[in-house]
Amino acid sequence: MVIPTHHPMVRNDNADVIYKTERSKFEAVIDEIVEMNKLGRPVLVGTVSVEKSERLAKMLERRGLKHNVLNAKQHEREASVVAEAGQAGGITIATNMAGRGTDIVLGAGVTDVGGLHIIGTERHESRRIDNQLRGRAGRQGDPGSSRFFISLEDDLMKIFGPAADRIGRLMDSLEVEPIEHPWVAGSIASAQKKVEGMHFDSRKHVVEYDDVMNKQRQIVYEERRKVLEGADTRDNILGYVRELITKGVDQHCQSRHYENWDLEGLVKYLSTYLPIAPGSEIPDEALHKGPEGLVEHLYASAEEAYDRKVQEMGAELMPVVERSVMLQTIDWQWMEYLTQMEQFREGIALRAYGQRDPLVEYKNEAFEMFNELRERIQGSIVSLIYRVAPAPPPPPTPIVRQMTESGPAEPDGANGAGRRAAPQQRRATAVGAAVGSGTADAAGGAQHKIGRNDPCWCGSGKKYKRCHGR
């Protein structure tokens, strides 16, 4: 429903004025500002960019008119600038976003001279933005007026194409500028409507494309949330194992007789994920049971191998390893998939040249690619779990015997300099003993002299010349 205004709206919205060049349009805007300033009316000038607001500000400076500029560079002064915009003789230049949603209060005597005057320097692609600019004036029953100044060089007018050219030729033939006619305003409104429709279709397509990814995202995040909330990771992983075995049997054992099965290919496929050596043989009793019996046999063997892995890792550590492997694999594969889908989406529009709907093609191929993603995630998790191993213990830290002189150092003088030099002397003796005499090997007796490029005897991992040999 349409909600009426609290007070009757008495604002006067003048017809648009169209000029041939942008320069003549801005000069007309300045003339309009000067005229309103002489009447004592406040003026709010709306611009589409910061650059154009600064251009108008420089033109006003040359005319010697005091004004305020409200754009992204003066956001700290926005409240004070808006407060002054309704005072008598005030001139405010603003961008689309600046001061929006703020009620400009009229100063004393402004109501008597006609209220706030709005000047639009360019029509926007959306009529809503134009209406918001006009709506800065004439609030709560206050008087006001508005006018838009347009040139054939504006971005919106370039959308007209031939129509804009006809307007330009009409201006040249009649030698008249500007043109003010309802037909011009109707044509501009029609162009705005077309642009709005184009943007609407674009946003609609974005939503439809994102809806495909959103459903896939929900599935992936749900699996990830189960792991984080402590789901039985063992059952999940063994479920992945059963799916992989079933898929392998379906692909390689399609014949009714097991003599015609591709057992070599089946073993090679399973060895990618399970601890099965390539070239291994499957027992005949498992083959006689048919494809279903073969799946159960292979799954039982995989479950036994999983139990051995649990014993190897430890019953307490294995759940931690399972969660870590599952989370890291899901996260990595999902990031790779997002990059892949982004690249795929950039080129899907080319399918339209083949008389195919890009959105339908995107949905179909996204479904196939997502199934491949799930298979990669399951296969990577199973492969990593069966190949994970406990970390080897760290190498023992070498123990260096502190070699010191026998007996304490004699003091040198009354100030105790000898006592202070004793630790340095002992360290020098230790280094000298290691270099000159060498270090004893494990067998004892034989000594080895340290070379400059050998590892240092202290166990730091550096070369001797970079450590204690400096």
Coordinates of C-alpha atoms in Angstrom, one line a residue:
M1 CA 0.0 0.0 0.0
V2 CA 1.0 3.6 -0.6
I3 CA 1.4 5.6 2.7
P4 CA 0.6 9.3 2.2
T5 CA 2.9 12.0 3.5
H6 CA 2.3 13.5 6.9
H7 CA 1.8 17.0 5.3
P8 CA 0.9 17.7 1.7
M9 CA 4.0 17.8 -0.6
V10 CA 4.3 21.3 -2.2
R11 CA 7.7 20.9 -3.7
N12 CA 7.9 22.1 -7.4
D13 CA 9.8 19.6 -9.6
N14 CA 10.8 21.5 -12.7
A15 CA 11.3 19.8 -16.1
D16 CA 14.8 18.7 -17.0
V17 CA 17.0 21.0 -19.1
I18 CA 19.3 19.3 -21.7
Y19 CA 22.6 20.9 -23.0
K20 CA 24.8 19.7 -25.8
T21 CA 28.1 19.7 -23.9
E22 CA 29.1 19.1 -20.3
R23 CA 30.9 22.4 -20.1
S24 CA 27.8 24.4 -21.0
K25 CA 25.8 22.4 -18.6
F26 CA 28.1 23.2 -15.7
E27 CA 28.1 26.9 -16.6
A28 CA 24.3 26.8 -16.5
V29 CA 24.4 25.1 -13.1
I30 CA 26.6 27.9 -11.8
D31 CA 24.2 30.5 -13.2
E32 CA 21.3 28.8 -11.5
I33 CA 23.2 28.8 -8.2
V34 CA 24.0 32.5 -8.5
E35 CA 20.3 33.3 -9.2
M36 CA 19.1 31.4 -6.2
N37 CA 21.8 32.9 -4.0
K38 CA 20.6 36.4 -4.9
L39 CA 17.1 35.4 -3.8
G40 CA 18.5 34.2 -0.5
R41 CA 17.4 30.6 -1.1
P42 CA 19.7 27.7 0.1
V43 CA 20.9 25.4 -2.7
L44 CA 21.9 21.8 -2.6
V45 CA 23.8 20.5 -5.6
G46 CA 23.9 16.8 -6.2
T47 CA 26.8 15.2 -8.2
V48 CA 27.6 11.7 -9.2
S49 CA 31.3 11.6 -8.2
V50 CA 33.8 13.3 -6.0
E51 CA 35.7 14.7 -9.0
K52 CA 32.7 16.5 -10.3
S53 CA 31.9 17.9 -6.9
E54 CA 35.4 19.4 -6.7
R55 CA 35.1 20.7 -10.3
L56 CA 31.9 22.6 -9.3
A57 CA 33.6 23.9 -6.2
K58 CA 36.5 25.4 -8.2
M59 CA 34.0 27.1 -10.5
L60 CA 32.2 28.6 -7.5
E61 CA 35.5 29.8 -6.1
R62 CA 36.1 31.7 -9.3
R63 CA 32.7 33.4 -8.9
G64 CA 33.6 34.3 -5.3
L65 CA 30.7 32.4 -3.8
K66 CA 31.0 30.9 -0.4
H67 CA 30.1 27.2 -0.3
N68 CA 30.5 23.9 1.5
V69 CA 31.5 20.6 -0.2
L70 CA 30.1 17.4 1.3
N71 CA 31.8 14.2 -0.1
A72 CA 33.8 11.3 1.0
K73 CA 36.8 13.6 1.9
Q74 CA 34.8 15.6 4.4
H75 CA 33.0 12.8 6.3
E76 CA 34.2 14.2 9.7
R77 CA 32.4 17.5 9.0
E78 CA 29.3 16.0 7.6
A79 CA 26.9 16.7 10.5
S80 CA 27.9 20.4 10.7
V81 CA 27.8 20.9 6.9
V82 CA 24.3 19.4 6.7
A83 CA 23.2 21.6 9.6
E84 CA 24.2 24.7 7.6
A85 CA 22.7 23.5 4.3
G86 CA 19.2 25.0 5.0
Q87 CA 20.4 28.5 6.1
A88 CA 19.6 31.5 3.9
G89 CA 22.1 31.8 1.0
G90 CA 23.8 28.6 1.8
I91 CA 25.4 26.6 -1.0
T92 CA 26.2 22.9 -0.5
I93 CA 27.7 20.6 -3.1
A94 CA 27.2 16.9 -2.2
T95 CA 27.7 13.5 -3.7
N96 CA 24.9 10.9 -3.8
M97 CA 25.7 9.2 -0.5
A98 CA 26.7 12.3 1.5
G99 CA 24.1 13.5 4.0
R100 CA 21.5 11.0 2.8
G101 CA 18.8 10.3 5.3
T102 CA 19.3 13.6 7.1
D103 CA 16.6 16.2 7.4
I104 CA 17.8 19.6 6.3
V105 CA 16.2 22.1 8.6
L106 CA 15.4 25.5 6.9
G107 CA 16.7 28.7 8.5
A108 CA 14.8 31.8 9.4
G109 CA 13.0 33.4 6.5
V110 CA 13.9 30.7 4.0
T111 CA 10.3 29.5 3.8
D112 CA 9.1 32.9 2.6
V113 CA 11.5 32.9 -0.4
G114 CA 10.7 29.5 -1.7
G115 CA 12.6 27.0 0.5
L116 CA 15.5 24.7 -0.4
H117 CA 16.4 24.4 -4.1
I118 CA 17.8 21.1 -5.4
I119 CA 20.0 21.0 -8.5
G120 CA 20.9 17.7 -10.1
T121 CA 23.9 17.8 -12.3
E122 CA 23.2 14.5 -14.0
R123 CA 20.5 11.8 -14.2
H124 CA 21.5 8.5 -12.6
E125 CA 20.9 5.1 -13.9
S126 CA 18.4 4.5 -11.1
R127 CA 15.3 6.7 -10.7
R128 CA 15.4 5.9 -7.0
I129 CA 18.6 7.9 -6.6
D130 CA 17.1 10.8 -8.4
N131 CA 14.0 10.7 -6.2
Q132 CA 16.2 10.6 -3.1
L133 CA 18.1 13.7 -4.2
R134 CA 14.8 15.5 -4.9
G135 CA 13.5 14.3 -1.5
R136 CA 16.0 16.4 0.4
A137 CA 13.7 19.4 -0.2
G138 CA 10.0 19.8 0.5
R139 CA 9.8 17.7 3.7
Q140 CA 7.1 18.0 6.3
G141 CA 5.1 20.4 4.1
D142 CA 8.0 22.8 3.6
P143 CA 8.3 24.6 0.2
G144 CA 11.1 23.7 -2.2
S145 CA 12.0 23.1 -5.8
S146 CA 14.2 20.9 -7.9
R147 CA 15.7 20.8 -11.4
F148 CA 18.0 18.4 -13.3
F149 CA 20.6 19.7 -15.8
I150 CA 21.7 17.1 -18.4
S151 CA 24.2 17.1 -21.3
L152 CA 24.5 14.8 -24.3
E153 CA 27.9 13.8 -22.9
D154 CA 26.5 12.3 -19.7
D155 CA 26.9 8.5 -19.3
L156 CA 23.2 7.9 -19.3
M157 CA 22.7 9.9 -22.5
K158 CA 25.3 7.7 -24.2
I159 CA 22.9 4.8 -23.8
F160 CA 20.4 6.5 -26.1
G161 CA 22.7 6.0 -29.1
P162 CA 20.8 7.2 -32.2
A163 CA 18.3 9.1 -30.1
A164 CA 21.0 11.2 -28.5
D165 CA 22.4 11.9 -32.0
R166 CA 19.0 13.1 -33.2
I167 CA 18.8 15.5 -30.3
G168 CA 22.2 16.9 -31.1
R169 CA 21.3 17.4 -34.7
L170 CA 18.1 19.1 -33.7
M171 CA 20.1 21.5 -31.5
D172 CA 22.4 22.3 -34.4
S173 CA 19.6 22.8 -36.9
L174 CA 17.5 25.0 -34.7
E175 CA 20.5 26.7 -33.1
V176 CA 18.8 26.4 -29.8
E177 CA 20.3 25.4 -26.4
P178 CA 19.1 24.2 -24.0
I179 CA 16.1 22.1 -24.8
E180 CA 13.3 21.8 -22.2
H181 CA 10.5 19.5 -23.3
P182 CA 8.4 16.7 -21.7
W183 CA 9.5 14.4 -24.5
V184 CA 13.1 14.6 -23.3
A185 CA 12.1 13.8 -19.7
G186 CA 10.0 10.8 -21.0
S187 CA 12.9 9.5 -23.0
I188 CA 15.3 9.8 -20.1
A189 CA 12.9 8.0 -17.8
S190 CA 12.5 5.2 -20.5
A191 CA 16.3 4.9 -20.6
Q192 CA 16.5 4.7 -16.8
K193 CA 13.9 2.0 -16.8
K194 CA 15.9 -0.1 -19.3
V195 CA 19.1 0.2 -17.3
E196 CA 17.2 -0.7 -14.1
G197 CA 15.8 -3.8 -15.9
M198 CA 19.3 -4.8 -17.1
H199 CA 20.7 -4.4 -13.6
F200 CA 17.8 -6.4 -12.2
D201 CA 18.4 -9.3 -14.6
S202 CA 22.1 -9.2 -13.7
R203 CA 21.4 -9.4 -10.0
K204 CA 18.8 -12.1 -10.6
H205 CA 21.4 -14.2 -12.5
V206 CA 24.0 -13.7 -9.7
V207 CA 21.4 -15.0 -7.2
E208 CA 20.6 -18.0 -9.3
Y209 CA 24.3 -18.9 -9.8
D210 CA 25.0 -18.3 -6.1
D211 CA 22.1 -20.5 -5.2
V212 CA 23.9 -23.5 -6.8
M213 CA 27.1 -22.8 -4.8
N214 CA 25.1 -22.2 -1.6
K215 CA 23.5 -25.6 -1.7
Q216 CA 26.9 -27.2 -2.2
R217 CA 28.4 -25.1 0.6
Q218 CA 25.7 -26.3 3.0
I219 CA 26.5 -29.9 2.2
V220 CA 30.3 -29.4 2.8
Y221 CA 29.8 -27.3 5.9
E222 CA 27.4 -29.9 7.3
E223 CA 30.0 -32.6 6.9
R224 CA 32.7 -30.4 8.5
R225 CA 30.4 -29.5 11.4
K226 CA 29.8 -33.2 12.2
V227 CA 33.6 -33.6 12.6
L228 CA 33.9 -30.6 14.8
E229 CA 31.0 -31.7 17.0
G230 CA 32.6 -35.0 17.7
A231 CA 30.9 -37.4 15.3
D232 CA 32.3 -41.0 15.1
T233 CA 35.1 -40.3 12.6
R234 CA 35.9 -44.0 12.4
D235 CA 32.5 -45.0 11.1
N236 CA 32.7 -42.1 8.6
I237 CA 36.1 -43.1 7.3
L238 CA 35.1 -46.8 7.0
G239 CA 32.0 -45.7 5.2
Y240 CA 34.2 -43.9 2.7
V241 CA 36.2 -47.2 2.4
R242 CA 33.1 -49.2 1.6
E243 CA 32.1 -46.6 -1.1
L244 CA 35.5 -46.7 -2.7
I245 CA 35.6 -50.6 -2.7
T246 CA 32.0 -50.7 -4.1
K247 CA 32.9 -48.3 -6.9
G248 CA 36.0 -50.2 -7.8
V249 CA 34.2 -53.5 -8.0
D250 CA 31.4 -52.0 -10.1
Q251 CA 33.9 -50.6 -12.6
H252 CA 36.2 -53.7 -12.9
C253 CA 33.8 -56.6 -12.2
Q254 CA 30.9 -56.1 -14.6
S255 CA 30.9 -59.5 -16.2
R256 CA 28.8 -62.4 -14.8
H257 CA 31.8 -64.7 -14.7
Y258 CA 34.8 -63.7 -12.5
E259 CA 37.2 -65.2 -15.1
N260 CA 36.4 -62.1 -17.2
W261 CA 36.9 -59.6 -14.3
D262 CA 39.7 -57.0 -14.5
L263 CA 41.2 -58.1 -11.2
E264 CA 44.6 -56.5 -12.0
G265 CA 42.9 -53.1 -12.6
L266 CA 40.8 -53.5 -9.4
V267 CA 43.9 -54.1 -7.3
K268 CA 45.7 -51.2 -9.0
Y269 CA 42.7 -48.9 -8.3
L270 CA 42.4 -50.0 -4.6
S271 CA 46.2 -49.7 -4.0
T272 CA 45.8 -46.0 -4.5
Y273 CA 43.8 -45.7 -1.3
L274 CA 44.2 -48.9 0.7
P275 CA 47.4 -50.6 1.9
I276 CA 47.4 -53.2 -0.9
A277 CA 50.6 -53.8 -2.9
P278 CA 50.1 -53.6 -6.7
G279 CA 50.1 -57.1 -8.1
S280 CA 48.5 -58.7 -5.1
E281 CA 46.1 -61.6 -5.7
I282 CA 42.6 -62.0 -4.4
P283 CA 41.7 -65.4 -2.9
D284 CA 39.5 -67.6 -5.1
E285 CA 37.0 -68.1 -2.3
A286 CA 36.3 -64.4 -2.4
L287 CA 35.8 -64.5 -6.2
H288 CA 33.3 -67.3 -6.0
K289 CA 31.0 -65.2 -3.9
G290 CA 30.2 -62.8 -6.7
P291 CA 30.6 -59.0 -6.7
E292 CA 28.8 -58.5 -3.4
G293 CA 30.9 -61.2 -1.7
L294 CA 34.0 -59.6 -3.1
V295 CA 33.0 -56.2 -1.7
E296 CA 32.5 -57.8 1.8
H297 CA 35.8 -59.6 1.6
L298 CA 37.8 -56.5 0.6
Y299 CA 36.0 -54.4 3.2
A300 CA 36.8 -56.9 6.0
S301 CA 40.5 -56.8 5.0
A302 CA 40.4 -53.0 5.0
E303 CA 38.8 -53.0 8.4
E304 CA 41.5 -55.3 9.8
A305 CA 44.2 -53.0 8.4
Y306 CA 42.4 -50.0 10.0
D307 CA 42.4 -51.8 13.4
R308 CA 46.2 -52.4 13.0
K309 CA 46.7 -48.7 12.2
V310 CA 44.8 -47.8 15.4
Q311 CA 47.1 -50.1 17.5
E312 CA 50.1 -48.5 15.8
M313 CA 49.0 -44.9 16.5
G314 CA 47.3 -45.6 19.9
A315 CA 43.6 -45.7 20.8
E316 CA 43.8 -42.2 22.4
L317 CA 45.7 -40.5 19.6
M318 CA 43.8 -42.0 16.6
P319 CA 40.6 -39.9 17.0
V320 CA 42.7 -36.8 17.0
V321 CA 44.5 -37.9 13.9
E322 CA 41.2 -38.7 12.2
R323 CA 39.7 -35.3 12.9
S324 CA 42.8 -33.5 11.8
V325 CA 43.0 -35.4 8.5
M326 CA 39.3 -35.0 7.7
L327 CA 39.2 -31.2 8.5
Q328 CA 42.4 -30.4 6.6
T329 CA 41.4 -32.5 3.6
I330 CA 37.9 -30.9 3.4
D331 CA 39.2 -27.4 3.8
W332 CA 42.0 -27.8 1.2
Q333 CA 39.8 -29.6 -1.4
W334 CA 36.9 -27.0 -0.9
M335 CA 39.3 -24.1 -1.5
E336 CA 40.6 -25.7 -4.6
Y337 CA 37.0 -26.3 -5.8
L338 CA 36.0 -22.7 -5.2
T339 CA 38.9 -21.5 -7.4
Q340 CA 38.0 -24.0 -10.1
M341 CA 34.3 -23.0 -10.0
E342 CA 35.1 -19.3 -10.3
Q343 CA 37.2 -19.9 -13.4
F344 CA 34.5 -22.1 -14.8
R345 CA 31.8 -19.5 -14.2
E346 CA 33.8 -16.8 -16.0
G347 CA 33.5 -18.7 -19.3
I348 CA 30.1 -20.3 -19.0
A349 CA 28.4 -17.3 -20.8
L350 CA 30.1 -18.5 -24.0
R351 CA 27.7 -21.5 -24.1
A352 CA 25.0 -19.0 -25.2
Y353 CA 26.7 -18.9 -28.7
G354 CA 25.9 -22.6 -29.0
Q355 CA 22.2 -22.0 -28.4
R356 CA 22.4 -23.4 -24.9
D357 CA 21.3 -21.8 -21.6
P358 CA 24.4 -20.9 -19.6
L359 CA 22.6 -21.2 -16.3
V360 CA 21.3 -24.8 -17.1
E361 CA 24.8 -25.7 -18.3
Y362 CA 26.3 -24.3 -15.2
K363 CA 23.9 -26.3 -12.9
N364 CA 24.5 -29.6 -14.8
E365 CA 28.3 -29.3 -14.8
A366 CA 28.4 -28.0 -11.3
F367 CA 26.5 -31.1 -10.2
E368 CA 29.1 -33.4 -11.9
M369 CA 32.0 -31.4 -10.5
F370 CA 30.6 -31.5 -7.0
N371 CA 30.3 -35.3 -7.2
E372 CA 33.9 -35.4 -8.3
L373 CA 34.8 -33.2 -5.3
R374 CA 33.2 -35.5 -2.8
E375 CA 35.0 -38.5 -4.3
R376 CA 38.3 -36.6 -4.1
I377 CA 37.7 -35.7 -0.4
Q378 CA 36.8 -39.3 0.5
G379 CA 39.7 -40.8 -1.4
S380 CA 42.2 -38.3 0.0
I381 CA 41.0 -39.0 3.6
V382 CA 41.2 -42.7 3.2
S383 CA 44.6 -42.6 1.5
L384 CA 46.1 -40.3 4.2
I385 CA 44.6 -42.3 7.1
Y386 CA 46.1 -45.6 6.0
R387 CA 49.5 -44.0 5.3
V388 CA 49.8 -41.8 8.5
A389 CA 52.6 -42.9 10.8
P390 CA 53.7 -41.8 14.3
A391 CA 56.5 -39.3 14.2
P392 CA 60.0 -40.6 14.8
P393 CA 61.6 -39.6 18.1
P394 CA 63.9 -36.6 17.9
P395 CA 67.6 -37.2 17.8
P396 CA 69.4 -37.1 21.1
T397 CA 71.0 -33.8 22.0
P398 CA 74.8 -34.3 22.1
I399 CA 76.3 -33.8 25.6
V400 CA 79.5 -31.8 25.6
R401 CA 81.8 -32.3 28.6
Q402 CA 82.8 -29.0 30.1
M403 CA 86.6 -29.0 29.9
T404 CA 88.2 -26.7 32.4
E405 CA 91.7 -26.1 33.8
S406 CA 92.7 -27.9 36.9
G407 CA 92.7 -25.4 39.7
P408 CA 91.3 -21.9 40.0
A409 CA 92.7 -19.0 38.1
E410 CA 95.1 -16.8 40.1
P411 CA 93.9 -13.3 40.7
D412 CA 95.7 -10.6 38.8
G413 CA 96.1 -7.5 40.8
A414 CA 94.0 -6.0 43.5
N415 CA 91.0 -5.2 41.2
G416 CA 90.3 -8.9 40.5
A417 CA 90.8 -8.8 36.8
G418 CA 92.2 -12.3 36.9
R419 CA 89.0 -13.6 38.5
R420 CA 86.9 -11.9 35.8
A421 CA 89.1 -13.4 33.0
A422 CA 89.0 -17.0 34.4
P423 CA 85.7 -18.0 32.8
Q424 CA 86.8 -16.6 29.4
Q425 CA 90.1 -18.5 29.7
R426 CA 88.3 -21.7 30.6
R427 CA 86.0 -21.4 27.5
A428 CA 89.0 -20.7 25.3
T429 CA 90.7 -23.8 26.7
A430 CA 87.7 -25.9 26.0
V431 CA 87.5 -24.7 22.4
G432 CA 91.2 -25.2 21.9
A433 CA 91.0 -28.7 23.3
A434 CA 88.2 -29.6 20.9
V435 CA 90.1 -28.2 17.9
G436 CA 93.6 -29.1 18.7
S437 CA 93.2 -32.4 20.4
G438 CA 90.0 -33.5 18.6
T439 CA 86.9 -35.2 20.0
A440 CA 86.8 -38.8 21.1
D441 CA 84.6 -41.2 18.9
A442 CA 82.1 -43.6 20.2
A443 CA 84.6 -46.5 20.4
G444 CA 86.9 -44.4 22.6
G445 CA 90.6 -43.9 22.2
A446 CA 90.7 -42.6 18.6
Q447 CA 90.2 -38.8 18.3
H448 CA 88.8 -36.8 15.4
K449 CA 89.8 -33.3 14.5
I450 CA 86.9 -30.9 13.6
G451 CA 87.1 -29.3 10.2
R452 CA 85.8 -25.8 9.5
N453 CA 82.8 -27.1 7.5
D454 CA 82.0 -30.0 9.9
P455 CA 78.9 -29.7 12.2
C456 CA 79.8 -28.0 15.4
W457 CA 80.4 -30.2 18.5
C458 CA 77.8 -28.2 20.5
G459 CA 74.9 -29.7 18.6
S460 CA 73.5 -26.4 17.2
G461 CA 73.3 -27.8 13.7
K462 CA 75.6 -25.1 12.3
K463 CA 79.0 -25.5 10.7
Y464 CA 81.9 -25.2 13.1
K465 CA 83.2 -22.1 11.4
R466 CA 79.8 -20.4 11.9
C467 CA 79.4 -21.4 15.5
H468 CA 82.2 -22.0 18.1
G469 CA 84.9 -21.8 15.4
R470 CA 84.2 -18.1 14.9

